[in-house]
Coordinates of C-alpha atoms and ligand atoms in Angstrom, one line a residue:
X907 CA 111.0 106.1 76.8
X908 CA 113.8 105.4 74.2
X909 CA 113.3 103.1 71.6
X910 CA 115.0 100.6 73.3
X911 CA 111.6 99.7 75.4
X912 CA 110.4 98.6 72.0
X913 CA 112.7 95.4 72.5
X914 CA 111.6 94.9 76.3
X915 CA 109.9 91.6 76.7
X916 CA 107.1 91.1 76.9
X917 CA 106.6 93.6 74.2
X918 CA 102.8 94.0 74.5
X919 CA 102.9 95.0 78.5
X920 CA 105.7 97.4 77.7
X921 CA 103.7 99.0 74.8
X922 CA 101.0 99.9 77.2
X923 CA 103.2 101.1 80.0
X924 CA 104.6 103.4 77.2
X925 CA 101.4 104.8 76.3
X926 CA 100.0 105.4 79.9
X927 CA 103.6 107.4 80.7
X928 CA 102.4 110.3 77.9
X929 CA 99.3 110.1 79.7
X930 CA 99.5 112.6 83.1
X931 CA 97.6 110.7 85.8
X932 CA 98.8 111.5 89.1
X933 CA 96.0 110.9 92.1
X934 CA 92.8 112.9 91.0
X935 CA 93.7 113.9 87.6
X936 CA 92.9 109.9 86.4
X937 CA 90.2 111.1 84.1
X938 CA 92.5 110.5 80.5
X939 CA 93.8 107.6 82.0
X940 CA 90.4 106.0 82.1
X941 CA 89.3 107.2 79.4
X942 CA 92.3 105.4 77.8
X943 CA 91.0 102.3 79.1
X944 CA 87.8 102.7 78.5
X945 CA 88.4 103.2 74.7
X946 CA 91.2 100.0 73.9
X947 CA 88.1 98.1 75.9
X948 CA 85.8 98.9 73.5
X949 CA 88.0 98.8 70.4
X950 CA 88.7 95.2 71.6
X951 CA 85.0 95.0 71.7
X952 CA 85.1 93.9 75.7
X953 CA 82.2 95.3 78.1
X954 CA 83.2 98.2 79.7
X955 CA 81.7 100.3 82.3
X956 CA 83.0 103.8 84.1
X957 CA 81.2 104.2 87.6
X958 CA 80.5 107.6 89.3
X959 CA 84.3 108.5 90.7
X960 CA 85.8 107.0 87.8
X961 CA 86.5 103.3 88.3
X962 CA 86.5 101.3 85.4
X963 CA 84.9 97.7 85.2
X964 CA 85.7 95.7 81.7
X965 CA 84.9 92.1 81.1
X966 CA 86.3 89.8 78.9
X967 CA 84.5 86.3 78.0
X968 CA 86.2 83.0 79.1
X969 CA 88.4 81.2 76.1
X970 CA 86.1 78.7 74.5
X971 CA 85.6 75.8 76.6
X972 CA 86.0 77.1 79.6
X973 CA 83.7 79.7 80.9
X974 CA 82.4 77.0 83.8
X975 CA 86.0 77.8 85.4
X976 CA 85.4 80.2 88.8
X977 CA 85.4 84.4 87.7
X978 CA 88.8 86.0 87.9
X979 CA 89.2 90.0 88.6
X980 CA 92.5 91.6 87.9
X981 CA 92.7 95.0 90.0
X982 CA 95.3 97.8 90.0
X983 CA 95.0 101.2 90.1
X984 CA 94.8 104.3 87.7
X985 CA 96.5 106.7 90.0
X986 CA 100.5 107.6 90.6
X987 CA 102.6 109.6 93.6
X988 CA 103.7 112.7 91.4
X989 CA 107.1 113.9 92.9
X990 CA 110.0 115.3 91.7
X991 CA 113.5 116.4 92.2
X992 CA 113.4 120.3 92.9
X993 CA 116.0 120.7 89.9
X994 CA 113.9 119.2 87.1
X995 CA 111.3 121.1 85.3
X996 CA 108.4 118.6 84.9
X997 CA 104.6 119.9 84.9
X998 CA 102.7 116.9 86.2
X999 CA 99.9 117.8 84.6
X1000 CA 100.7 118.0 80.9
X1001 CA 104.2 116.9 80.6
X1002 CA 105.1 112.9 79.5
X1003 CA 107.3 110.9 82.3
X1004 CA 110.6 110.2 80.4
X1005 CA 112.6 107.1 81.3
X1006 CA 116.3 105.7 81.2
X1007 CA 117.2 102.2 81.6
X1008 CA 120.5 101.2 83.4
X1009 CA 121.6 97.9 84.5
X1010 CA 118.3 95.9 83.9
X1011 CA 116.2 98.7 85.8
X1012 CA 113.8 101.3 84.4
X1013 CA 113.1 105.0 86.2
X1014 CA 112.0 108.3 85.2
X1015 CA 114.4 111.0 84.4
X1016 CA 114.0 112.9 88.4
X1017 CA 110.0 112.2 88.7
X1018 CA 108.4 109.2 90.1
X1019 CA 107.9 106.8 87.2
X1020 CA 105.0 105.8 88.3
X1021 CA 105.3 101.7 87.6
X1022 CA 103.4 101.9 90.7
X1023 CA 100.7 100.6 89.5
X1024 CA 101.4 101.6 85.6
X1025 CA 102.8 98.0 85.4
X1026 CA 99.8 96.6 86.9
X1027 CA 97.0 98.2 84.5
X1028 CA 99.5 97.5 81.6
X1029 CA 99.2 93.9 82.3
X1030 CA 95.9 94.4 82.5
X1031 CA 95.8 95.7 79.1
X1032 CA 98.2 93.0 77.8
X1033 CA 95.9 90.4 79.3
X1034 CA 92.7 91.8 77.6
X1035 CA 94.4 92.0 74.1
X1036 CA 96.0 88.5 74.2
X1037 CA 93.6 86.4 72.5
X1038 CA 96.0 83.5 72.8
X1039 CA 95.7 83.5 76.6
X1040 CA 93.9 80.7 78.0
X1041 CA 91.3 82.1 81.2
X1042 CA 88.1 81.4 82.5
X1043 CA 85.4 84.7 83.0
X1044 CA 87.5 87.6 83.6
X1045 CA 86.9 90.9 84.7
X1046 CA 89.4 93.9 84.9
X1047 CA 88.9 96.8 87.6
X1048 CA 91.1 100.2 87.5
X1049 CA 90.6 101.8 90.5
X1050 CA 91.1 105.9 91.1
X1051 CA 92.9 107.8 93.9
X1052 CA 94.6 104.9 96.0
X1053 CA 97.3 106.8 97.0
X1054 CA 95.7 109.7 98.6
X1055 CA 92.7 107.9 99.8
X1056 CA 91.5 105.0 98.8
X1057 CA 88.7 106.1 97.0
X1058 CA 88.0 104.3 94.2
X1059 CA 88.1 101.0 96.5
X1060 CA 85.3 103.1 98.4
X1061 CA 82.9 103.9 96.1
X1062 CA 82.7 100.5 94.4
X1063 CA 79.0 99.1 94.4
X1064 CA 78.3 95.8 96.1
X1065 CA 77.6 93.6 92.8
X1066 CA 79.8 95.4 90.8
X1067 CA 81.7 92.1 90.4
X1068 CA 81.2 88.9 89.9
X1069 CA 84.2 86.9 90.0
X1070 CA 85.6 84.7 92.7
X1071 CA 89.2 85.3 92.8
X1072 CA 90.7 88.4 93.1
X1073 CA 94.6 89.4 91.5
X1074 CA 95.7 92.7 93.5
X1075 CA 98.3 93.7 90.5
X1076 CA 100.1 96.2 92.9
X1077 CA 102.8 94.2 95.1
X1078 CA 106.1 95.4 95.0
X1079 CA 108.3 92.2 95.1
X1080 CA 108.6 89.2 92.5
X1081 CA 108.3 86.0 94.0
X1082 CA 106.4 87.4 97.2
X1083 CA 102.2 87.0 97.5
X1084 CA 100.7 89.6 99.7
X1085 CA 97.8 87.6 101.6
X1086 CA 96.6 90.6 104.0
X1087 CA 96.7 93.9 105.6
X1088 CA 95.3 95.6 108.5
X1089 CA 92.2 97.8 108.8
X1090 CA 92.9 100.9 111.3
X1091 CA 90.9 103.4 113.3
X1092 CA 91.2 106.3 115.2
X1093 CA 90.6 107.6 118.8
X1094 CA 90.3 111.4 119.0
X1095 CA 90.4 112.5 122.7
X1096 CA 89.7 115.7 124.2
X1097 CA 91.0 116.3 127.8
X1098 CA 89.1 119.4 129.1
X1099 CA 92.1 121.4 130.7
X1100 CA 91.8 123.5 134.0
X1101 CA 94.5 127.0 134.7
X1102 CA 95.2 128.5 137.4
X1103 CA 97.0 131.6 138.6
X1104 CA 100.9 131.3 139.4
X1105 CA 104.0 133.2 141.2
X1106 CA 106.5 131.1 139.2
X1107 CA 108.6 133.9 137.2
X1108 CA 110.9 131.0 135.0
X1109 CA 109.8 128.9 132.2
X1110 CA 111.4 125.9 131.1
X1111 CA 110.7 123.5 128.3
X1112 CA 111.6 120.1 128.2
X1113 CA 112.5 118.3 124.7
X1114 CA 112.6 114.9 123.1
X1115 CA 114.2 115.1 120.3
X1116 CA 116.2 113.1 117.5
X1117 CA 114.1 109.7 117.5
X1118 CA 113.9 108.0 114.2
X1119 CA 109.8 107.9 114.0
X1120 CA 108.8 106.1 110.8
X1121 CA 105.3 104.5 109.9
X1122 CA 103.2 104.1 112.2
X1123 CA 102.1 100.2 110.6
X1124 CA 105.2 99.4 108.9
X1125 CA 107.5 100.5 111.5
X1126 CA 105.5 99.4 114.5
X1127 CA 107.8 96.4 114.8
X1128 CA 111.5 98.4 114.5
X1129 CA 111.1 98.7 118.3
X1130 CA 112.0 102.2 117.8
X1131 CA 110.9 104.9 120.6
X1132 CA 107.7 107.4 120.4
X1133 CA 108.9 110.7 121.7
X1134 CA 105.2 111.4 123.6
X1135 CA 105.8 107.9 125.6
X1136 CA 109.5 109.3 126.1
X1137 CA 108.4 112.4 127.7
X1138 CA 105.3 110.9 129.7
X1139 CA 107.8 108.8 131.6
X1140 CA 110.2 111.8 132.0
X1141 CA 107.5 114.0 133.7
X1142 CA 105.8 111.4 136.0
X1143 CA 109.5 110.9 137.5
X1144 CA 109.6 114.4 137.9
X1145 CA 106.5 114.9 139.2
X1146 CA 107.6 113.0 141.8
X1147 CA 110.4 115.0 143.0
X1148 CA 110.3 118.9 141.6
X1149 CA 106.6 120.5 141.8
X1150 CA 107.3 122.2 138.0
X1151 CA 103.7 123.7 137.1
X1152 CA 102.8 122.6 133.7
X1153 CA 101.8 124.9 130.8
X1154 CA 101.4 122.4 127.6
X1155 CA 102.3 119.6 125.9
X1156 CA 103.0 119.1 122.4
X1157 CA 104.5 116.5 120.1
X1158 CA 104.0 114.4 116.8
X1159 CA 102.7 115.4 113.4
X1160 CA 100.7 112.5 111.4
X1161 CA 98.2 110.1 112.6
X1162 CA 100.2 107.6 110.5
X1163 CA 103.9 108.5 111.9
X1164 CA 105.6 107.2 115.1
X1165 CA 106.4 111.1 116.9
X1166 CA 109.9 111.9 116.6
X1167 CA 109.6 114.8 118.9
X1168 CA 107.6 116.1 121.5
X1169 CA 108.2 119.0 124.0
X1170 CA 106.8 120.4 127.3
X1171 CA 106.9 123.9 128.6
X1172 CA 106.2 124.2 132.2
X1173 CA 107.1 126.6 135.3
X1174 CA 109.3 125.8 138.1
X1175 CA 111.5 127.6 140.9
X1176 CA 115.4 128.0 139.7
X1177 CA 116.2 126.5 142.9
X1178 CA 114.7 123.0 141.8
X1179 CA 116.6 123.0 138.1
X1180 CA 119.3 120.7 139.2
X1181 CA 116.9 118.1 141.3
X1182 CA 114.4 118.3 137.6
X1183 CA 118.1 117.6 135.9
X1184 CA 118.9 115.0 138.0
X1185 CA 115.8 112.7 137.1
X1186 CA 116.5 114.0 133.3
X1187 CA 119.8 112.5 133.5
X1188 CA 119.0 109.4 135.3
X1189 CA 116.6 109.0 133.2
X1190 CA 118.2 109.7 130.0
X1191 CA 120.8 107.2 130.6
X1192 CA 117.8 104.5 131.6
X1193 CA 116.6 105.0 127.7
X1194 CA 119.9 105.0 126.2
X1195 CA 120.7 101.5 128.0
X1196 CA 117.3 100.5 126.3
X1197 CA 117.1 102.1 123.2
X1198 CA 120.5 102.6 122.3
X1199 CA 121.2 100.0 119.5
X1200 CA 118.2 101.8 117.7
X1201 CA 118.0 105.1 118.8
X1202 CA 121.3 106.3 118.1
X1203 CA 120.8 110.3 118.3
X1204 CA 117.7 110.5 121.1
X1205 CA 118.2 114.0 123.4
X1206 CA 116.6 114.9 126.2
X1207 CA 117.1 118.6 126.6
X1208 CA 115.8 121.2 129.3
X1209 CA 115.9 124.8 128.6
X1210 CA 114.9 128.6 129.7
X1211 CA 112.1 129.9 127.6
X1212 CA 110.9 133.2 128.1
X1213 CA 108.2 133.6 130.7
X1214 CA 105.0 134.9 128.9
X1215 CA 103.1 137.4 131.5
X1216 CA 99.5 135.5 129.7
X1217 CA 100.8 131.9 130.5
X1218 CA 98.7 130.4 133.5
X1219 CA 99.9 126.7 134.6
X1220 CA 97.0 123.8 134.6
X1221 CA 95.7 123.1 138.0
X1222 CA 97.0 120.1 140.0
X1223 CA 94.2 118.4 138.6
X1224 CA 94.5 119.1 135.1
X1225 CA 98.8 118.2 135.4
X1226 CA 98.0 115.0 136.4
X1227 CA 95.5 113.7 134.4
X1228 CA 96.9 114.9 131.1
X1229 CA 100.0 113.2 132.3
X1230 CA 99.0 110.1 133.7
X1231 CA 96.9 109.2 130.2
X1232 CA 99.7 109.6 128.1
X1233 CA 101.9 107.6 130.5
X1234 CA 99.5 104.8 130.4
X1235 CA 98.2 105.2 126.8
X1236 CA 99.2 102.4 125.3
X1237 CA 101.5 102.2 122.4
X1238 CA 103.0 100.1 120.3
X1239 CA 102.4 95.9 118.7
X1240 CA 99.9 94.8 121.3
X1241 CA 99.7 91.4 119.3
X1242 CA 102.2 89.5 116.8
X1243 CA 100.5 87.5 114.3
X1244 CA 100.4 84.2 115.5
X1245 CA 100.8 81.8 112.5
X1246 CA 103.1 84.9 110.0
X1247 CA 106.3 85.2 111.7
X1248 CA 107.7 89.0 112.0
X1249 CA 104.0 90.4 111.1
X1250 CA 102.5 92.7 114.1
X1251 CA 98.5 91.5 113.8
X1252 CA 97.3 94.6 116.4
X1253 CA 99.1 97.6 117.4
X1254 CA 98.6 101.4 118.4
X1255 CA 100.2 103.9 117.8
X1256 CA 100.1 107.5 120.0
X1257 CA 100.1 109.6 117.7
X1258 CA 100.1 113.3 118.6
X1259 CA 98.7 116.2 121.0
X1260 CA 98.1 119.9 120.9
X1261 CA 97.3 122.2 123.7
X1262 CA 95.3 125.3 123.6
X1263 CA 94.4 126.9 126.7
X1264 CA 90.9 124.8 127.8
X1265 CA 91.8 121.8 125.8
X1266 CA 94.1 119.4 125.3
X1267 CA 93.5 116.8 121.9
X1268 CA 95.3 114.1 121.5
X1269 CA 95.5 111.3 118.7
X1270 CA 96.0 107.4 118.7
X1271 CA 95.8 105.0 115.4
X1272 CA 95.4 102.0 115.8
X1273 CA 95.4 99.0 113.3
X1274 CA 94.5 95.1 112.8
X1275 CA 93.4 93.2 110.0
X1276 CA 90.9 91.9 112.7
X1277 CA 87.9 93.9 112.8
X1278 CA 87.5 93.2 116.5
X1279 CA 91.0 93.2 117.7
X1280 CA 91.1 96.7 116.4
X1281 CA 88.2 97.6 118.2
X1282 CA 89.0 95.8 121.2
X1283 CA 92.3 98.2 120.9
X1284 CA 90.3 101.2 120.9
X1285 CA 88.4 100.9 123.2
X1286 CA 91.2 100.3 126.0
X1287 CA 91.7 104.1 124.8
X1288 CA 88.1 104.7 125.5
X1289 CA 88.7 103.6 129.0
X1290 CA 91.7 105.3 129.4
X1291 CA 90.2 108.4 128.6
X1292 CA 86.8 107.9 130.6
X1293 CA 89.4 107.3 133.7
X1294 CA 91.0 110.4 132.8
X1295 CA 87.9 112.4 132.6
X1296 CA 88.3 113.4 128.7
X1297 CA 85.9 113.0 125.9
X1298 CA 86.5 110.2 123.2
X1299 CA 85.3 109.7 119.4
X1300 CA 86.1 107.2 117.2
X1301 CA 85.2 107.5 113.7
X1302 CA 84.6 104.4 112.1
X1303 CA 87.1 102.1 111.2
X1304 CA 88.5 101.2 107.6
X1305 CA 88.5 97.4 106.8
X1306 CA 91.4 94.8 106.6
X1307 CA 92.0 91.8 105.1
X1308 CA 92.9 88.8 107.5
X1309 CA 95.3 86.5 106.2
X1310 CA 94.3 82.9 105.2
X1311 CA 96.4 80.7 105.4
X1312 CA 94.0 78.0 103.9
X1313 CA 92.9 79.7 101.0
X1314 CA 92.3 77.9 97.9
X1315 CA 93.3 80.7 95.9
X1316 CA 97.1 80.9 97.3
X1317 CA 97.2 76.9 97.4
X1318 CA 97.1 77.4 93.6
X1319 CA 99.4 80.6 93.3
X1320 CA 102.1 78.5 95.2
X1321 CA 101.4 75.6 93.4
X1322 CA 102.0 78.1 89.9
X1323 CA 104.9 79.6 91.4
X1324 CA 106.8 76.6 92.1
X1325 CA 105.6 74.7 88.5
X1326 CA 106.8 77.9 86.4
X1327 CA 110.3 78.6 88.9
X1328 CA 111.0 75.6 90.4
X1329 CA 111.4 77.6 94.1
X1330 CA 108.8 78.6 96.7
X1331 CA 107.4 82.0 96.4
X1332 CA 107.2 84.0 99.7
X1333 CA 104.2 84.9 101.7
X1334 CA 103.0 87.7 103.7
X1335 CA 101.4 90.8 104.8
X1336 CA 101.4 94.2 105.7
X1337 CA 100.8 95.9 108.5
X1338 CA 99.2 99.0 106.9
X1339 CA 96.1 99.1 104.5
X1340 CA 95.5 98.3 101.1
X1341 CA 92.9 98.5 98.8
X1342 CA 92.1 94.6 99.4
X1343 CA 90.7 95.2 102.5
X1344 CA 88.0 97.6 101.3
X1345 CA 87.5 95.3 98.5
X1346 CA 87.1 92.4 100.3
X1347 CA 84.3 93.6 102.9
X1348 CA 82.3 94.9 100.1
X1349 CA 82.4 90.8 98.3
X1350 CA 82.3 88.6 101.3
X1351 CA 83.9 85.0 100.8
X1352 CA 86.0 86.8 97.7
X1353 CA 89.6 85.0 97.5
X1354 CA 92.0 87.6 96.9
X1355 CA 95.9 87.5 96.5
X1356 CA 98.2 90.5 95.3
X1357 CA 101.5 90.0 93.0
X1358 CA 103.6 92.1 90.9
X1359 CA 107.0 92.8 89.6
X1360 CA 109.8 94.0 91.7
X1361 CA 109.6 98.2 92.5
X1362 CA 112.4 100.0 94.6
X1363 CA 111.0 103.2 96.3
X1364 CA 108.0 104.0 95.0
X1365 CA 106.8 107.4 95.5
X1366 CA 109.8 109.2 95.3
X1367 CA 111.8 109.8 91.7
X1368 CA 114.3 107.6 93.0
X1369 CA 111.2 104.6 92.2
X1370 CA 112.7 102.0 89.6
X1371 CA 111.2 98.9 88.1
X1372 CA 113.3 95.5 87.8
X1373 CA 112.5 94.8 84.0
X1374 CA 113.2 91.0 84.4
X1375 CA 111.0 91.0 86.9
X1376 CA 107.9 92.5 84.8
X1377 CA 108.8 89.2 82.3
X1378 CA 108.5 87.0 85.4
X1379 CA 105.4 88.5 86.7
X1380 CA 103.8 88.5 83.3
X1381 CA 104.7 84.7 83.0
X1382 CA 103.1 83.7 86.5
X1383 CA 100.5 86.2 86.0
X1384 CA 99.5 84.1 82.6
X1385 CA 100.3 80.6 83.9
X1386 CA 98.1 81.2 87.0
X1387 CA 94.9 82.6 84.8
X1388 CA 95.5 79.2 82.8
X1389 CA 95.7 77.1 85.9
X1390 CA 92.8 78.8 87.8
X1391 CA 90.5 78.2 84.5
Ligands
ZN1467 ZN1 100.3 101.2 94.4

């Protein structure tokens, strides 16, 4: 960092974000980091405690006169995204992130910066060394491994904490409160798949291709297409008409991403290529006229591939079932939130499918901050597949956190918003998971709320930090520990 950060305000937050950038920390190398911690706890002479993964838990006594007040927990987490531009020679795991500051923002010089969530546990570390803060009971917890998994959140012991509020450090936007996010769960099906013999001599594969995709939470609302629902469509219209023998199905990549392409290779007589185009362009114009304002560069292509002598077509049977489920599997927001405006509450997502010769798997994810509207989501899959005749599991679920609306804790957060800017601060949530909705099942009836300074794309080394943002966040951040006490 150049000297200049020396002059950032406020000067005690930036002196700790300088010392955790010398200190490598991406997710599961956090060990230093905590140990960092752990030590300016002590040498502050504050409680502190390392738990079996490496979570940290210090406690610093209410200001005089005021340790009635309700127990506050500050939270971030120890762990950054390492990445890097392919021309810069950084090793992660020894080398110091460098900064530059341009026009009021901070980054790294062609890494992440990693002010996702270094901000947040330097506040923390601000907080605990500011004597002249006024607070009631606090407690500070620096969590491992968010990023990859949310482990840390995970492993915390029930009674590990014993305040009533919660302040997720590790929002992204000044002037916005992040009151929820969804839980999510998966459905793994397996579709037992049936061959047969065939006399077919030409292979052809049909291709989706050129869809934008995105997250499968985040995105779920962009009304952008999923390749697999795309092609599912395609084939039962052309079941209808050309008898093409199928051979597989394939398409998507990540539980988590909407599939941008999916393909399907199947056998058919040459004589019946231009009725099979026919649907394909009918059919291709129909998504255009729906999808076009979004899905600028969709293709539907067919194509020879070379007949493999090995390749044996699924039986009648087998064709239609595979098919008809992904045709019917849902996909998509199955419920907006009813009381945050633009926020999907439940949606699914199908996600991907691989064929091998007896076996067809396919994944969905689905999501809701609503423990039982998520379940209620899977198991319409369930159904779907028992229909089908394929075999279902469902690993359990990870948690959300259901927006309240009604929660004392963001009455008071607006209140301190409005008192120390004079304008409303903004309220949401996200549709993806956060470490609030681990934290929250494990401390029923805990009142949690997440802030922080304003971050432009974390986890790539394009990620930048507004710096007049950090001296906002630290002001409300201080004001609301004050007005919560
Ligand atoms: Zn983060």
């Amino acid at each position: 960092m150049p000297s200049t950060s020396f002059e950032l305000q406020p000067s005690p937050l930036w002196k700790h974000f300088e010392q955790i950038l010398k200190i490598p920390h991406g997710s599961g190398s956090e060990k230093a980091l905590g140990e960092h911690v752990l030590a300016y706890a002590k040498s502050l002479n504050l409680s502190a405690s390392k738990d079996k993964v490496g979570n940290i838990i210090v406690r610093k006594p209410a200001t005089p006169g005021r340790e009635k007040a309700a127990g506050v927990v500050l939270q971030g987490h120890l762990d950054m995204v390492n990445e890097k531009n392919s021309n810069v020679a950084h090793d992660f795991a020894k080398d110091p992130i460098t900064t530059e500051i341009k026009d009021g923002w901070m980054h790294a010089r062609g890494t992440t910066l990693g002010a996702d969530n270094g901000i947040g546990v330097a506040a923390s570390l601000a907080v605990m060394e500011d004597a002249s803060l006024v607070h009631g009971p606090l407690e500070f917890l620096f969590t491992v491994d968010e990023e990859t998994g949310l482990t840390g959140a995970r492993s915390i012991q029930p009674g590990a904490l014993q305040g009533k509020y919660l302040l997720n450090l590790d929002s992204e936007e000044e002037g916005t409160y992040t009151i929820g996010c969804s839980g999510g769960g998966d459905s793994e099906i397996a579709f037992p798949l049936k061959r047969k013999a065939s006399r077919l001599e030409n292979a052809y594969r049909l291709k989706i291709s050129g869809l934008r995709g995105g997250h499968s939470g985040l995105d779920i609302t962009q009304g952008r297409a999923n390749a697999l629902k795309l092609l599912a469509r395609l084939l039962t219209l052309a079941a209808a008409r050309v008898p093409f023998e199928l051979l597989k199905i394939e398409g998507g990549n990540k539980r988590n991403a909407i599939p941008r392409e999916a393909w399907a290779d199947f056998l058919l007589d040459p004589a019946k290529i231009p009725a099979f185009q026919a649907v394909l362009e009918k059919t291709g114009a129909d998504i255009r006229f729906e999808y076009g304002s979004v899905e600028k560069a969709f293709q539907g292509r067919l194509e020879e591939i070379p007949r493999k002598k090995t390749d044996a077509p699924l039986t009648p049977a087998s064709q239609e079932s595979l098919v008809a489920f992904l045709n019917a599997c849902p996909h998509g927001v199955l419920r907006m939130h009813p009381e945050i405006a633009g926020l999907a509450e439940t949606s699914t997502n199908l996600a991907l499918i691989r064929c091998a010769k007896a076996k067809a798997e396919v994944i969905c994810s689905s999501r809701s901050p609503i423990g039982p509207a998520l379940e209620a989501a899977r198991s319409m899959i369930k159904s779907l597949a028992g229909l089908a005749g394929a075999k279902i599991r469902q690993p359990e679920a990870y948690p959300g956190w259901a927006p309240n609306l009604q929660s004392p804790l963001l009455q008071t957060m607006k209140d301190v918003y409005k008192k120390t800017f004079s304008k409303d601060a903004a309220v949401v949530a996200v549709h993806a998971g956060l470490e609030c909705g681990i934290i929250g099942q494990k401390f029923p009836g805990m009142d949690m709320i997440s802030l922080g300074p304003t971050i432009t794309h974390p986890h790539s080394p394009e990620e930048g930090v507004d710096i007049a943002s950090v001296a906002d966040f630290w002001k409300l951040l201080t004001a609301a520990l004050r007005d919560l006490a």
